[in-house]
PDB file of C-alpha atoms in Angstrom:
ATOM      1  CA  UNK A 797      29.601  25.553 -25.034  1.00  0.00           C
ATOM      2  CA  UNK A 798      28.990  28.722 -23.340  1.00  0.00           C
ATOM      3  CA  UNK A 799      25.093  27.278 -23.038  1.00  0.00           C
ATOM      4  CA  UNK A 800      26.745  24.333 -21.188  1.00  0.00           C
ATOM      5  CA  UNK A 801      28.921  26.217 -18.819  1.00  0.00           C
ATOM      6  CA  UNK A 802      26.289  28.672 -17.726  1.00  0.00           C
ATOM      7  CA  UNK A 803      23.746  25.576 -17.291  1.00  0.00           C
ATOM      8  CA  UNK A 804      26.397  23.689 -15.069  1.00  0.00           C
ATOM      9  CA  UNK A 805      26.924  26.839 -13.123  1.00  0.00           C
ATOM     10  CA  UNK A 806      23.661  27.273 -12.195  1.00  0.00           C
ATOM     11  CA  UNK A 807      22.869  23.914 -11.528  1.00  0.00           C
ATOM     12  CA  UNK A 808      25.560  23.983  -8.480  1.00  0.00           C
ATOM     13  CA  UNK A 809      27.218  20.758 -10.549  1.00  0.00           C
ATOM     14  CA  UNK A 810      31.160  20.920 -11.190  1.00  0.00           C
ATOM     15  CA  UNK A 811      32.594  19.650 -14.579  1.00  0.00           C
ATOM     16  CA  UNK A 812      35.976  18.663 -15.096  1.00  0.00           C
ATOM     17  CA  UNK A 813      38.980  19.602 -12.678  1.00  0.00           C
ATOM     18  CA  UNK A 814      38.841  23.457 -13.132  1.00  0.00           C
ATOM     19  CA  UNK A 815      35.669  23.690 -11.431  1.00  0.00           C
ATOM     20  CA  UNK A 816      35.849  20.770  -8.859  1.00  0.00           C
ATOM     21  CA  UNK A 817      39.176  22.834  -8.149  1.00  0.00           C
ATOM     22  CA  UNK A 818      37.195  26.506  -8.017  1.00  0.00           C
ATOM     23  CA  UNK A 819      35.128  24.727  -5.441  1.00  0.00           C
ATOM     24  CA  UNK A 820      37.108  23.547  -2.864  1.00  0.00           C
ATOM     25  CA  UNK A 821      39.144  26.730  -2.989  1.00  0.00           C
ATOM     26  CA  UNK A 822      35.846  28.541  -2.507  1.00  0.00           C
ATOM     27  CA  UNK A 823      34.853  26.573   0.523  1.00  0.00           C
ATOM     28  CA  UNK A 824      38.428  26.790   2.235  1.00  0.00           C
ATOM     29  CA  UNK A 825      38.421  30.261   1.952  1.00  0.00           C
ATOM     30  CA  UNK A 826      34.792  30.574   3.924  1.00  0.00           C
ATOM     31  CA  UNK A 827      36.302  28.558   6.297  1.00  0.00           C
ATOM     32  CA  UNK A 828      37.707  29.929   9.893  1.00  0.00           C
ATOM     33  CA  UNK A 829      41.144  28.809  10.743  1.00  0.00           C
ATOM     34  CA  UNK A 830      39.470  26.717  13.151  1.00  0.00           C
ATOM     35  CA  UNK A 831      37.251  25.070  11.243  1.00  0.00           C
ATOM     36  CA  UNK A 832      40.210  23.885   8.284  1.00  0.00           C
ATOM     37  CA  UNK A 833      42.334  22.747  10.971  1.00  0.00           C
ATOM     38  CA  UNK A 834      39.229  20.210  12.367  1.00  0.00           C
ATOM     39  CA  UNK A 835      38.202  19.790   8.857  1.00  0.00           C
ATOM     40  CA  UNK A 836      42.238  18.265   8.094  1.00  0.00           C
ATOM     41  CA  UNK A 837      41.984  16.337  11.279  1.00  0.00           C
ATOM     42  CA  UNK A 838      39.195  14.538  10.592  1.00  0.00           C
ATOM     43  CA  UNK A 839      40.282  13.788   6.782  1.00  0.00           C
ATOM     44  CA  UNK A 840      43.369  12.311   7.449  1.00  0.00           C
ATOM     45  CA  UNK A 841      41.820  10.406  10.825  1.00  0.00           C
ATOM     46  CA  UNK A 842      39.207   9.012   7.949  1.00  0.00           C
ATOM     47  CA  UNK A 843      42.386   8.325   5.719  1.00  0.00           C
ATOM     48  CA  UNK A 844      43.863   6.328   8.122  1.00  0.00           C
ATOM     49  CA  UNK A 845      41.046   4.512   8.545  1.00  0.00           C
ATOM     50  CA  UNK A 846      41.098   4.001   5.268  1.00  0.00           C
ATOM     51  CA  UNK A 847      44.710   3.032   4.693  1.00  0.00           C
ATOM     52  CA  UNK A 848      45.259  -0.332   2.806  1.00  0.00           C
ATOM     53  CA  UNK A 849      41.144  -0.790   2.293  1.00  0.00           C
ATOM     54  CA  UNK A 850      41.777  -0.840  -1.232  1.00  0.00           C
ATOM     55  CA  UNK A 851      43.750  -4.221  -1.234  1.00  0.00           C
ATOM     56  CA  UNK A 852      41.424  -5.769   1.072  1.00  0.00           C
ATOM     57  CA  UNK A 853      43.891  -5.828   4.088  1.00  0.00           C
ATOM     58  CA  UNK A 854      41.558  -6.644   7.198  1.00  0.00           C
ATOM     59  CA  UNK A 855      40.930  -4.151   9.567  1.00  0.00           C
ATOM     60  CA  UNK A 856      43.542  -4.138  12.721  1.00  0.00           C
ATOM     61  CA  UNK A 857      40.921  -5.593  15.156  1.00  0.00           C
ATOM     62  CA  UNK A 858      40.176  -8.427  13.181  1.00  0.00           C
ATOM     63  CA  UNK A 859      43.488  -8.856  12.843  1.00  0.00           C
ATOM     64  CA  UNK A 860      44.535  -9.426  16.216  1.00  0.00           C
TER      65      UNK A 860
END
Protein backbone atom coordinates (compact mmCIF):
# COMPACT_ATOMS: atom_id res chain seq x y z
CA UNK A 1 0.00 0.00 0.00
CA UNK A 2 2.77 2.13 1.04
CA UNK A 3 4.49 0.85 -2.53
CA UNK A 4 1.33 2.35 -4.14
CA UNK A 5 1.27 5.66 -2.42
CA UNK A 6 4.91 6.44 -2.92
CA UNK A 7 4.52 5.30 -6.76
CA UNK A 8 1.43 7.71 -7.18
CA UNK A 9 3.40 10.43 -5.52
CA UNK A 10 6.04 10.37 -7.69
CA UNK A 11 4.24 9.93 -10.67
CA UNK A 12 2.56 13.58 -10.09
CA UNK A 13 -1.00 11.42 -10.35
CA UNK A 14 -3.68 12.10 -7.46
CA UNK A 15 -5.76 9.12 -6.06
CA UNK A 16 -8.86 9.46 -4.34
CA UNK A 17 -10.18 12.85 -2.73
CA UNK A 18 -7.36 13.31 -0.10
CA UNK A 19 -4.88 13.95 -2.65
CA UNK A 20 -6.95 15.66 -5.46
CA UNK A 21 -7.78 17.85 -2.24
CA UNK A 22 -3.78 18.24 -1.14
CA UNK A 23 -3.46 19.53 -4.65
CA UNK A 24 -5.56 22.24 -5.16
CA UNK A 25 -4.72 23.52 -1.70
CA UNK A 26 -1.10 23.37 -2.81
CA UNK A 27 -1.65 25.38 -5.93
CA UNK A 28 -3.91 28.11 -4.16
CA UNK A 29 -1.45 28.69 -1.76
CA UNK A 30 1.41 29.45 -4.66
CA UNK A 31 -0.96 31.61 -5.94
CA UNK A 32 -0.78 35.69 -5.54
CA UNK A 33 -3.95 37.27 -4.41
CA UNK A 34 -4.14 38.46 -7.80
CA UNK A 35 -3.85 35.61 -9.57
CA UNK A 36 -6.92 33.53 -7.30
CA UNK A 37 -9.08 36.39 -7.74
CA UNK A 38 -8.64 36.09 -11.95
CA UNK A 39 -8.40 32.45 -11.51
CA UNK A 40 -12.35 32.63 -9.63
CA UNK A 41 -13.38 35.02 -12.31
CA UNK A 42 -12.74 33.09 -15.02
CA UNK A 43 -14.23 29.74 -13.33
CA UNK A 44 -17.41 30.96 -12.59
CA UNK A 45 -17.51 33.12 -16.16
CA UNK A 46 -16.81 29.33 -17.63
CA UNK A 47 -19.64 28.10 -15.18
CA UNK A 48 -21.98 30.29 -16.48
CA UNK A 49 -21.27 29.37 -19.66
CA UNK A 50 -21.84 26.25 -18.68
CA UNK A 51 -25.09 26.61 -16.78
CA UNK A 52 -27.97 24.24 -17.91
CA UNK A 53 -25.43 22.37 -20.65
CA UNK A 54 -26.09 19.32 -18.90
CA UNK A 55 -29.88 19.12 -19.87
CA UNK A 56 -29.23 20.14 -23.29
CA UNK A 57 -30.85 23.67 -22.92
CA UNK A 58 -29.64 25.60 -26.17
CA UNK A 59 -27.30 28.18 -25.85
CA UNK A 60 -28.96 31.90 -25.40
CA UNK A 61 -28.03 32.97 -28.99
CA UNK A 62 -29.63 30.24 -30.57
CA UNK A 63 -32.27 30.86 -28.59
CA UNK A 64 -33.24 34.15 -29.61
Amino acid sequence: MDDERQTAEDSGFDRGWSGHAARQARRGLAMTPAERLRWLEETMAEMRRLQGRAIGAPRREEAD
